[in-house]
Amino acid sequence: MTTKSYHNNDFLNTAINAVETASGIILNASTRVIKEYKSRTDLVTNIDLKSEQIIKEIISSKFPTHSILAEESGLANNNSEFCWIIDPLDGTTNFVHDYPSYGISIALYENGVPLIAAVKELPIGNLYTAIKGSGAHCNNIKINSSYTKTLSSSLLVTGFGYNHGDNWKKNMKLFKVFTDKTQGVRRLGSASIDFCHLACGKVDAFWEYDLKPWDVAAGYLIATESGCLITKLNGDEYSIYDNQVLATNSLIHQEMISIINKTI
Ligand code: IPD
Ligand code: CA
Ligand code: CA
């Protein structure tokens, strides 16, 4: 069987198998040992590494010719049009502190276009999935972004990266102004889960600077398929390789852009 003869359902089933297997490893971890400090606050644990290893084994045993971009081991380039993008544990700081918002994020892109995505939200256990053109689901139930029409009645979520540079300062300003103009802004610490909460309407928008492709690859498709609009902070076209993202239920997008333009 050639790779092309696979159906998106086969890809999604492999991603689900991988996130569920990794989820078992993460939830049953008897130790949480910090193996590396990428910076003072950017941690890598034994479980990030174990999770990534098992996910890569599952994917490459099924699709040995595909490329894989994974956070901890980088790009395994097979010069394939297919590339799996993996965050084996998104929200490591939360995991280390047992704060209940972290997950596993896997997406498959074909020539830069997202085909399927799976995100497992832990420790609660929700499974978010999407197939391009077929909508997004949580635990097999179709999800939609919210119908909130105004910023004044919205709840937002953002995140702050490990690097406290110019973008971090700009985001402090945005955090302040949006906290003032909405019903609240949450900051949970797992970008893939933030996207999924947006996709199922728990929040009305998510924005952040300096995310990496593995933070956003799956969440981008899940949010898009649930009806969200995703751009850069100024409204320009967004790619998962950009260093800023604004994702909304689409209805409050323009209102947010106007405020962002006045604030930073
Ligand atoms: C982090 C989380 C966090 C975001 C950081 C990411 P990690 O991923 O997604 O929400 O603010 O920028 O690096 O390091 O826990 O996989
Ligand atoms: Ca991450
Ligand atoms: Ca990670």
PDB file of C-alpha atoms and ligand atoms in Angstrom:
ATOM      1  CA  MET A   1       0.000   0.000   0.000  1.00  0.00           C
ATOM      2  CA  THR A   2       1.452   3.397  -0.925  1.00  0.00           C
ATOM      3  CA  THR A   3       1.203   6.326   1.452  1.00  0.00           C
ATOM      4  CA  LYS A   4      -1.224   8.057  -0.910  1.00  0.00           C
ATOM      5  CA  SER A   5      -3.723   5.229  -0.602  1.00  0.00           C
ATOM      6  CA  TYR A   6      -4.202   5.986   3.090  1.00  0.00           C
ATOM      7  CA  HIS A   7      -7.319   7.826   4.103  1.00  0.00           C
ATOM      8  CA  ASN A   8      -7.371  10.719   6.588  1.00  0.00           C
ATOM      9  CA  ASN A   9      -9.209   8.385   8.999  1.00  0.00           C
ATOM     10  CA  ASP A  10      -6.138   6.095   9.058  1.00  0.00           C
ATOM     11  CA  PHE A  11      -3.951   9.082   9.894  1.00  0.00           C
ATOM     12  CA  LEU A  12      -6.328  10.231  12.622  1.00  0.00           C
ATOM     13  CA  ASN A  13      -6.576   6.737  14.126  1.00  0.00           C
ATOM     14  CA  THR A  14      -2.784   6.594  14.371  1.00  0.00           C
ATOM     15  CA  ALA A  15      -2.686  10.032  16.025  1.00  0.00           C
ATOM     16  CA  ILE A  16      -5.388   8.933  18.491  1.00  0.00           C
ATOM     17  CA  ASN A  17      -3.515   5.733  19.284  1.00  0.00           C
ATOM     18  CA  ALA A  18      -0.364   7.797  19.901  1.00  0.00           C
ATOM     19  CA  VAL A  19      -2.013  10.409  22.162  1.00  0.00           C
ATOM     20  CA  GLU A  20      -3.843   7.728  24.151  1.00  0.00           C
ATOM     21  CA  THR A  21      -0.647   5.699  24.649  1.00  0.00           C
ATOM     22  CA  ALA A  22       1.317   8.808  25.662  1.00  0.00           C
ATOM     23  CA  SER A  23      -1.519   9.796  27.960  1.00  0.00           C
ATOM     24  CA  GLY A  24      -1.106   6.491  29.845  1.00  0.00           C
ATOM     25  CA  ILE A  25       2.590   7.225  30.309  1.00  0.00           C
ATOM     26  CA  ILE A  26       1.967  10.771  31.542  1.00  0.00           C
ATOM     27  CA  LEU A  27      -0.917   9.922  33.904  1.00  0.00           C
ATOM     28  CA  ASN A  28       0.899   6.899  35.370  1.00  0.00           C
ATOM     29  CA  ALA A  29       4.266   8.620  35.753  1.00  0.00           C
ATOM     30  CA  SER A  30       5.741   7.581  39.092  1.00  0.00           C
ATOM     31  CA  THR A  31       8.569  10.139  38.819  1.00  0.00           C
ATOM     32  CA  ARG A  32       8.772  13.632  37.329  1.00  0.00           C
ATOM     33  CA  VAL A  33      12.479  14.237  36.936  1.00  0.00           C
ATOM     34  CA  ILE A  34      13.707  17.450  35.321  1.00  0.00           C
ATOM     35  CA  LYS A  35      16.242  16.339  32.709  1.00  0.00           C
ATOM     36  CA  GLU A  36      17.076  19.680  31.143  1.00  0.00           C
ATOM     37  CA  TYR A  37      16.548  23.410  31.605  1.00  0.00           C
ATOM     38  CA  LYS A  38      16.194  24.998  28.147  1.00  0.00           C
ATOM     39  CA  SER A  39      16.098  28.207  30.218  1.00  0.00           C
ATOM     40  CA  ARG A  40      15.497  28.879  33.930  1.00  0.00           C
ATOM     41  CA  THR A  41      11.755  28.208  33.521  1.00  0.00           C
ATOM     42  CA  ASP A  42      11.646  26.080  30.341  1.00  0.00           C
ATOM     43  CA  LEU A  43      11.758  22.527  31.673  1.00  0.00           C
ATOM     44  CA  VAL A  44      12.124  19.117  30.046  1.00  0.00           C
ATOM     45  CA  THR A  45      11.207  16.110  32.192  1.00  0.00           C
ATOM     46  CA  ASN A  46      11.829  12.383  31.822  1.00  0.00           C
ATOM     47  CA  ILE A  47       8.141  12.146  30.878  1.00  0.00           C
ATOM     48  CA  ASP A  48       8.394  14.659  27.977  1.00  0.00           C
ATOM     49  CA  LEU A  49      11.137  12.431  26.565  1.00  0.00           C
ATOM     50  CA  LYS A  50       9.329   9.138  27.180  1.00  0.00           C
ATOM     51  CA  SER A  51       6.093  10.478  25.690  1.00  0.00           C
ATOM     52  CA  GLU A  52       7.882  11.753  22.575  1.00  0.00           C
ATOM     53  CA  GLN A  53       9.697   8.448  22.091  1.00  0.00           C
ATOM     54  CA  ILE A  54       6.537   6.335  22.193  1.00  0.00           C
ATOM     55  CA  ILE A  55       4.620   8.729  19.919  1.00  0.00           C
ATOM     56  CA  LYS A  56       7.418   8.671  17.340  1.00  0.00           C
ATOM     57  CA  GLU A  57       7.607   4.861  17.505  1.00  0.00           C
ATOM     58  CA  ILE A  58       3.863   4.520  16.897  1.00  0.00           C
ATOM     59  CA  ILE A  59       3.856   6.963  13.978  1.00  0.00           C
ATOM     60  CA  SER A  60       6.999   5.735  12.250  1.00  0.00           C
ATOM     61  CA  SER A  61       6.032   2.075  12.554  1.00  0.00           C
ATOM     62  CA  LYS A  62       2.833   2.888  10.642  1.00  0.00           C
ATOM     63  CA  PHE A  63       4.216   5.555   8.266  1.00  0.00           C
ATOM     64  CA  PRO A  64       7.988   4.993   7.985  1.00  0.00           C
ATOM     65  CA  THR A  65       8.413   7.297   4.973  1.00  0.00           C
ATOM     66  CA  HIS A  66       6.860  10.371   6.619  1.00  0.00           C
ATOM     67  CA  SER A  67       8.859  13.212   8.205  1.00  0.00           C
ATOM     68  CA  ILE A  68       8.406  14.047  11.890  1.00  0.00           C
ATOM     69  CA  LEU A  69       8.934  17.369  13.648  1.00  0.00           C
ATOM     70  CA  ALA A  70       8.913  16.786  17.406  1.00  0.00           C
ATOM     71  CA  GLU A  71       9.706  19.312  20.116  1.00  0.00           C
ATOM     72  CA  GLU A  72      12.452  17.462  21.959  1.00  0.00           C
ATOM     73  CA  SER A  73      14.208  15.667  19.079  1.00  0.00           C
ATOM     74  CA  GLY A  74      13.683  18.167  16.244  1.00  0.00           C
ATOM     75  CA  LEU A  75      13.094  17.340  12.593  1.00  0.00           C
ATOM     76  CA  ALA A  76      13.481  13.798  11.276  1.00  0.00           C
ATOM     77  CA  ASN A  77      13.414  14.732   7.610  1.00  0.00           C
ATOM     78  CA  ASN A  78      12.454  11.994   5.163  1.00  0.00           C
ATOM     79  CA  ASN A  79      11.819  14.488   2.349  1.00  0.00           C
ATOM     80  CA  SER A  80       8.181  13.443   2.469  1.00  0.00           C
ATOM     81  CA  GLU A  81       5.240  15.686   1.641  1.00  0.00           C
ATOM     82  CA  PHE A  82       3.788  14.434   4.928  1.00  0.00           C
ATOM     83  CA  CYS A  83       5.087  15.831   8.215  1.00  0.00           C
ATOM     84  CA  TRP A  84       3.825  14.921  11.684  1.00  0.00           C
ATOM     85  CA  ILE A  85       4.175  17.758  14.205  1.00  0.00           C
ATOM     86  CA  ILE A  86       4.312  16.649  17.817  1.00  0.00           C
ATOM     87  CA  ASP A  87       4.304  18.253  21.233  1.00  0.00           C
ATOM     88  CA  PRO A  88       4.662  15.244  23.549  1.00  0.00           C
ATOM     89  CA  LEU A  89       3.701  17.216  26.666  1.00  0.00           C
ATOM     90  CA  ASP A  90       2.314  20.702  26.214  1.00  0.00           C
ATOM     91  CA  GLY A  91       2.242  22.476  29.553  1.00  0.00           C
ATOM     92  CA  THR A  92       5.269  20.858  31.163  1.00  0.00           C
ATOM     93  CA  THR A  93       5.427  23.471  33.934  1.00  0.00           C
ATOM     94  CA  ASN A  94       1.836  22.633  34.897  1.00  0.00           C
ATOM     95  CA  PHE A  95       2.648  18.922  34.801  1.00  0.00           C
ATOM     96  CA  VAL A  96       5.671  19.371  37.069  1.00  0.00           C
ATOM     97  CA  HIS A  97       3.537  21.282  39.596  1.00  0.00           C
ATOM     98  CA  ASP A  98       0.487  19.031  39.152  1.00  0.00           C
ATOM     99  CA  TYR A  99      -1.557  22.013  37.972  1.00  0.00           C
ATOM    100  CA  PRO A 100      -4.396  20.440  35.951  1.00  0.00           C
ATOM    101  CA  SER A 101      -3.900  21.867  32.454  1.00  0.00           C
ATOM    102  CA  TYR A 102      -1.529  20.040  30.132  1.00  0.00           C
ATOM    103  CA  GLY A 103      -1.824  17.799  27.121  1.00  0.00           C
ATOM    104  CA  ILE A 104      -0.436  15.997  24.121  1.00  0.00           C
ATOM    105  CA  SER A 105      -0.659  17.515  20.655  1.00  0.00           C
ATOM    106  CA  ILE A 106      -0.228  15.727  17.311  1.00  0.00           C
ATOM    107  CA  ALA A 107      -1.017  16.930  13.793  1.00  0.00           C
ATOM    108  CA  LEU A 108      -0.239  15.742  10.294  1.00  0.00           C
ATOM    109  CA  TYR A 109       0.492  18.296   7.573  1.00  0.00           C
ATOM    110  CA  GLU A 110       0.724  17.558   3.841  1.00  0.00           C
ATOM    111  CA  ASN A 111       2.867  20.124   2.006  1.00  0.00           C
ATOM    112  CA  GLY A 112       2.157  22.600   4.803  1.00  0.00           C
ATOM    113  CA  VAL A 113      -1.607  21.988   4.863  1.00  0.00           C
ATOM    114  CA  PRO A 114      -3.095  20.447   8.023  1.00  0.00           C
ATOM    115  CA  LEU A 115      -4.913  17.143   7.403  1.00  0.00           C
ATOM    116  CA  ILE A 116      -5.720  15.789  10.859  1.00  0.00           C
ATOM    117  CA  ALA A 117      -5.174  16.723  14.496  1.00  0.00           C
ATOM    118  CA  ALA A 118      -5.537  15.130  17.920  1.00  0.00           C
ATOM    119  CA  VAL A 119      -5.096  16.789  21.300  1.00  0.00           C
ATOM    120  CA  LYS A 120      -5.561  14.965  24.597  1.00  0.00           C
ATOM    121  CA  GLU A 121      -6.382  17.228  27.542  1.00  0.00           C
ATOM    122  CA  LEU A 122      -4.969  15.986  30.829  1.00  0.00           C
ATOM    123  CA  PRO A 123      -5.598  15.059  33.521  1.00  0.00           C
ATOM    124  CA  ILE A 124      -9.306  15.407  32.657  1.00  0.00           C
ATOM    125  CA  GLY A 125      -8.996  13.098  29.630  1.00  0.00           C
ATOM    126  CA  ASN A 126     -10.886  14.982  26.903  1.00  0.00           C
ATOM    127  CA  LEU A 127      -9.904  13.968  23.372  1.00  0.00           C
ATOM    128  CA  TYR A 128     -10.160  16.720  20.751  1.00  0.00           C
ATOM    129  CA  THR A 129      -9.882  15.714  17.092  1.00  0.00           C
ATOM    130  CA  ALA A 130     -10.273  17.248  13.653  1.00  0.00           C
ATOM    131  CA  ILE A 131     -10.067  16.199  10.041  1.00  0.00           C
ATOM    132  CA  LYS A 132      -9.690  18.921   7.416  1.00  0.00           C
ATOM    133  CA  GLY A 133     -13.111  19.718   5.965  1.00  0.00           C
ATOM    134  CA  SER A 134     -14.985  17.445   8.408  1.00  0.00           C
ATOM    135  CA  GLY A 135     -15.330  19.592  11.524  1.00  0.00           C
ATOM    136  CA  ALA A 136     -13.895  19.229  15.004  1.00  0.00           C
ATOM    137  CA  HIS A 137     -14.955  16.900  17.812  1.00  0.00           C
ATOM    138  CA  CYS A 138     -14.481  16.485  21.545  1.00  0.00           C
ATOM    139  CA  ASN A 139     -14.931  12.895  22.708  1.00  0.00           C
ATOM    140  CA  ASN A 140     -16.633  12.205  19.349  1.00  0.00           C
ATOM    141  CA  ILE A 141     -19.195  14.978  19.817  1.00  0.00           C
ATOM    142  CA  LYS A 142     -19.097  17.801  17.260  1.00  0.00           C
ATOM    143  CA  ILE A 143     -17.905  21.114  18.708  1.00  0.00           C
ATOM    144  CA  ASN A 144     -18.374  24.731  17.659  1.00  0.00           C
ATOM    145  CA  SER A 145     -16.791  27.987  18.653  1.00  0.00           C
ATOM    146  CA  SER A 146     -18.886  30.359  20.755  1.00  0.00           C
ATOM    147  CA  TYR A 147     -21.567  32.803  19.592  1.00  0.00           C
ATOM    148  CA  THR A 148     -20.397  35.693  21.807  1.00  0.00           C
ATOM    149  CA  LYS A 149     -20.727  38.845  19.725  1.00  0.00           C
ATOM    150  CA  THR A 150     -19.049  41.510  21.835  1.00  0.00           C
ATOM    151  CA  LEU A 151     -15.793  41.781  23.686  1.00  0.00           C
ATOM    152  CA  SER A 152     -17.603  43.153  26.744  1.00  0.00           C
ATOM    153  CA  SER A 153     -19.370  39.808  27.224  1.00  0.00           C
ATOM    154  CA  SER A 154     -16.382  37.613  26.323  1.00  0.00           C
ATOM    155  CA  LEU A 155     -13.910  35.437  28.241  1.00  0.00           C
ATOM    156  CA  LEU A 156     -10.412  35.246  26.733  1.00  0.00           C
ATOM    157  CA  VAL A 157      -7.265  33.208  27.283  1.00  0.00           C
ATOM    158  CA  THR A 158      -3.629  34.007  26.561  1.00  0.00           C
ATOM    159  CA  GLY A 159      -0.188  32.716  27.447  1.00  0.00           C
ATOM    160  CA  PHE A 160       3.275  34.039  28.221  1.00  0.00           C
ATOM    161  CA  GLY A 161       6.353  32.316  26.818  1.00  0.00           C
ATOM    162  CA  TYR A 162       9.609  31.632  28.653  1.00  0.00           C
ATOM    163  CA  ASN A 163      11.481  34.507  27.007  1.00  0.00           C
ATOM    164  CA  HIS A 164      10.743  37.786  28.825  1.00  0.00           C
ATOM    165  CA  GLY A 165      11.656  40.084  25.930  1.00  0.00           C
ATOM    166  CA  ASP A 166       9.767  42.741  23.932  1.00  0.00           C
ATOM    167  CA  ASN A 167       6.856  40.495  22.992  1.00  0.00           C
ATOM    168  CA  TRP A 168       6.380  39.516  26.623  1.00  0.00           C
ATOM    169  CA  LYS A 169       6.168  43.212  27.540  1.00  0.00           C
ATOM    170  CA  LYS A 170       3.672  43.865  24.735  1.00  0.00           C
ATOM    171  CA  ASN A 171       1.565  40.974  25.970  1.00  0.00           C
ATOM    172  CA  MET A 172       1.511  42.386  29.497  1.00  0.00           C
ATOM    173  CA  LYS A 173      -0.088  45.507  27.985  1.00  0.00           C
ATOM    174  CA  LEU A 174      -2.618  43.437  26.044  1.00  0.00           C
ATOM    175  CA  PHE A 175      -3.393  41.362  29.127  1.00  0.00           C
ATOM    176  CA  LYS A 176      -4.181  44.548  31.039  1.00  0.00           C
ATOM    177  CA  VAL A 177      -6.345  46.172  28.377  1.00  0.00           C
ATOM    178  CA  PHE A 178      -8.319  43.016  27.585  1.00  0.00           C
ATOM    179  CA  THR A 179      -8.839  42.264  31.282  1.00  0.00           C
ATOM    180  CA  ASP A 180     -10.372  45.726  31.516  1.00  0.00           C
ATOM    181  CA  LYS A 181     -12.646  45.322  28.473  1.00  0.00           C
ATOM    182  CA  THR A 182     -13.922  41.734  28.878  1.00  0.00           C
ATOM    183  CA  GLN A 183     -15.388  39.466  31.542  1.00  0.00           C
ATOM    184  CA  GLY A 184     -11.867  38.157  32.146  1.00  0.00           C
ATOM    185  CA  VAL A 185      -8.632  36.848  30.682  1.00  0.00           C
ATOM    186  CA  ARG A 186      -7.337  33.414  31.711  1.00  0.00           C
ATOM    187  CA  ARG A 187      -3.700  32.268  31.561  1.00  0.00           C
ATOM    188  CA  LEU A 188      -3.499  28.493  31.917  1.00  0.00           C
ATOM    189  CA  GLY A 189      -0.142  27.443  30.447  1.00  0.00           C
ATOM    190  CA  SER A 190      -0.834  24.983  27.628  1.00  0.00           C
ATOM    191  CA  ALA A 191      -1.348  26.519  24.199  1.00  0.00           C
ATOM    192  CA  SER A 192      -2.845  23.404  22.582  1.00  0.00           C
ATOM    193  CA  ILE A 193      -5.432  23.188  25.370  1.00  0.00           C
ATOM    194  CA  ASP A 194      -6.146  26.923  25.051  1.00  0.00           C
ATOM    195  CA  PHE A 195      -6.937  26.364  21.354  1.00  0.00           C
ATOM    196  CA  CYS A 196      -9.237  23.446  22.215  1.00  0.00           C
ATOM    197  CA  HIS A 197     -11.092  25.490  24.838  1.00  0.00           C
ATOM    198  CA  LEU A 198     -11.623  28.130  22.158  1.00  0.00           C
ATOM    199  CA  ALA A 199     -12.792  25.487  19.681  1.00  0.00           C
ATOM    200  CA  CYS A 200     -15.534  24.246  22.005  1.00  0.00           C
ATOM    201  CA  GLY A 201     -16.643  27.715  23.094  1.00  0.00           C
ATOM    202  CA  LYS A 202     -15.332  27.720  26.684  1.00  0.00           C
ATOM    203  CA  VAL A 203     -13.462  30.902  25.756  1.00  0.00           C
ATOM    204  CA  ASP A 204     -14.128  33.350  22.925  1.00  0.00           C
ATOM    205  CA  ALA A 205     -10.541  34.115  21.866  1.00  0.00           C
ATOM    206  CA  PHE A 206      -6.931  33.078  22.408  1.00  0.00           C
ATOM    207  CA  TRP A 207      -3.808  35.020  21.529  1.00  0.00           C
ATOM    208  CA  GLU A 208      -0.123  34.565  22.247  1.00  0.00           C
ATOM    209  CA  TYR A 209       3.373  35.495  21.072  1.00  0.00           C
ATOM    210  CA  ASP A 210       6.368  33.290  20.355  1.00  0.00           C
ATOM    211  CA  LEU A 211       4.674  29.912  20.126  1.00  0.00           C
ATOM    212  CA  LYS A 212       6.408  27.129  18.220  1.00  0.00           C
ATOM    213  CA  PRO A 213       4.861  24.994  15.457  1.00  0.00           C
ATOM    214  CA  TRP A 214       4.419  22.026  17.826  1.00  0.00           C
ATOM    215  CA  ASP A 215       2.435  24.229  20.252  1.00  0.00           C
ATOM    216  CA  VAL A 216      -0.060  25.245  17.559  1.00  0.00           C
ATOM    217  CA  ALA A 217      -0.090  22.657  14.737  1.00  0.00           C
ATOM    218  CA  ALA A 218      -2.998  20.578  16.068  1.00  0.00           C
ATOM    219  CA  GLY A 219      -4.875  23.363  17.844  1.00  0.00           C
ATOM    220  CA  TYR A 220      -4.872  25.408  14.644  1.00  0.00           C
ATOM    221  CA  LEU A 221      -6.836  22.749  12.726  1.00  0.00           C
ATOM    222  CA  ILE A 222      -9.173  21.939  15.629  1.00  0.00           C
ATOM    223  CA  ALA A 223     -10.021  25.624  16.092  1.00  0.00           C
ATOM    224  CA  THR A 224     -10.387  26.303  12.361  1.00  0.00           C
ATOM    225  CA  GLU A 225     -12.668  23.306  11.897  1.00  0.00           C
ATOM    226  CA  SER A 226     -14.857  24.447  14.787  1.00  0.00           C
ATOM    227  CA  GLY A 227     -15.498  27.800  13.077  1.00  0.00           C
ATOM    228  CA  CYS A 228     -12.713  29.976  14.490  1.00  0.00           C
ATOM    229  CA  LEU A 229     -10.871  32.695  12.627  1.00  0.00           C
ATOM    230  CA  ILE A 230      -7.085  32.672  13.034  1.00  0.00           C
ATOM    231  CA  THR A 231      -4.753  35.474  11.923  1.00  0.00           C
ATOM    232  CA  LYS A 232      -1.731  37.357  13.137  1.00  0.00           C
ATOM    233  CA  LEU A 233      -2.422  40.056  15.740  1.00  0.00           C
ATOM    234  CA  ASN A 234      -2.852  42.693  13.006  1.00  0.00           C
ATOM    235  CA  GLY A 235      -5.267  40.553  10.980  1.00  0.00           C
ATOM    236  CA  ASP A 236      -2.703  39.357   8.413  1.00  0.00           C
ATOM    237  CA  GLU A 237      -2.659  35.762   7.231  1.00  0.00           C
ATOM    238  CA  TYR A 238      -1.226  33.368   9.817  1.00  0.00           C
ATOM    239  CA  SER A 239       1.051  30.352   9.482  1.00  0.00           C
ATOM    240  CA  ILE A 240       2.039  27.985  12.308  1.00  0.00           C
ATOM    241  CA  TYR A 241       5.629  29.223  11.855  1.00  0.00           C
ATOM    242  CA  ASP A 242       4.665  32.822  12.741  1.00  0.00           C
ATOM    243  CA  ASN A 243       5.602  34.234  16.158  1.00  0.00           C
ATOM    244  CA  GLN A 244       2.146  35.608  17.026  1.00  0.00           C
ATOM    245  CA  VAL A 245      -1.405  34.336  16.767  1.00  0.00           C
ATOM    246  CA  LEU A 246      -4.901  35.703  17.263  1.00  0.00           C
ATOM    247  CA  ALA A 247      -7.626  33.048  17.244  1.00  0.00           C
ATOM    248  CA  THR A 248     -11.243  33.996  17.913  1.00  0.00           C
ATOM    249  CA  ASN A 249     -14.803  32.802  17.451  1.00  0.00           C
ATOM    250  CA  SER A 250     -14.628  35.168  14.408  1.00  0.00           C
ATOM    251  CA  LEU A 251     -17.359  37.444  15.816  1.00  0.00           C
ATOM    252  CA  ILE A 252     -15.055  39.474  18.093  1.00  0.00           C
ATOM    253  CA  HIS A 253     -12.007  39.332  15.798  1.00  0.00           C
ATOM    254  CA  GLN A 254     -12.227  42.839  14.394  1.00  0.00           C
ATOM    255  CA  GLU A 255     -12.973  44.371  17.787  1.00  0.00           C
ATOM    256  CA  MET A 256      -9.851  42.720  19.189  1.00  0.00           C
ATOM    257  CA  ILE A 257      -7.666  43.858  16.291  1.00  0.00           C
ATOM    258  CA  SER A 258      -8.778  47.474  16.758  1.00  0.00           C
ATOM    259  CA  ILE A 259      -7.798  47.350  20.427  1.00  0.00           C
ATOM    260  CA  ILE A 260      -4.495  45.588  19.696  1.00  0.00           C
ATOM    261  CA  ASN A 261      -3.642  48.262  17.094  1.00  0.00           C
ATOM    262  CA  LYS A 262      -4.268  51.013  19.654  1.00  0.00           C
ATOM    263  CA  THR A 263      -2.333  49.244  22.436  1.00  0.00           C
ATOM    264  CA  ILE A 264       0.990  48.006  21.002  1.00  0.00           C
TER     265      ILE A 264
HETATM  266  C1  IPD B   1       4.409  25.904  26.437  1.00  0.00           C
HETATM  267  C2  IPD B   1       2.920  26.033  26.631  1.00  0.00           C
HETATM  268  C3  IPD B   1       2.570  27.417  27.150  1.00  0.00           C
HETATM  269  C4  IPD B   1       3.108  28.507  26.270  1.00  0.00           C
HETATM  270  C5  IPD B   1       4.600  28.334  26.053  1.00  0.00           C
HETATM  271  C6  IPD B   1       4.885  26.944  25.482  1.00  0.00           C
HETATM  272  P1  IPD B   1       5.622  23.518  26.741  1.00  0.00           P
HETATM  273  O1  IPD B   1       4.743  24.636  25.926  1.00  0.00           O
HETATM  274  O2  IPD B   1       2.215  25.800  25.433  1.00  0.00           O
HETATM  275  O3  IPD B   1       1.185  27.592  27.224  1.00  0.00           O
HETATM  276  O4  IPD B   1       2.861  29.745  26.876  1.00  0.00           O
HETATM  277  O5  IPD B   1       5.041  29.316  25.157  1.00  0.00           O
HETATM  278  O6  IPD B   1       6.260  26.794  25.260  1.00  0.00           O
HETATM  279  O7  IPD B   1       7.006  24.090  26.875  1.00  0.00           O
HETATM  280  O8  IPD B   1       4.964  23.294  28.033  1.00  0.00           O
HETATM  281  O9  IPD B   1       5.558  22.372  25.801  1.00  0.00           O
HETATM  282 CA    CA B   2       4.397  23.291  24.015  1.00  0.00          CA
HETATM  283 CA    CA B   3       6.283  20.380  25.257  1.00  0.00          CA
END
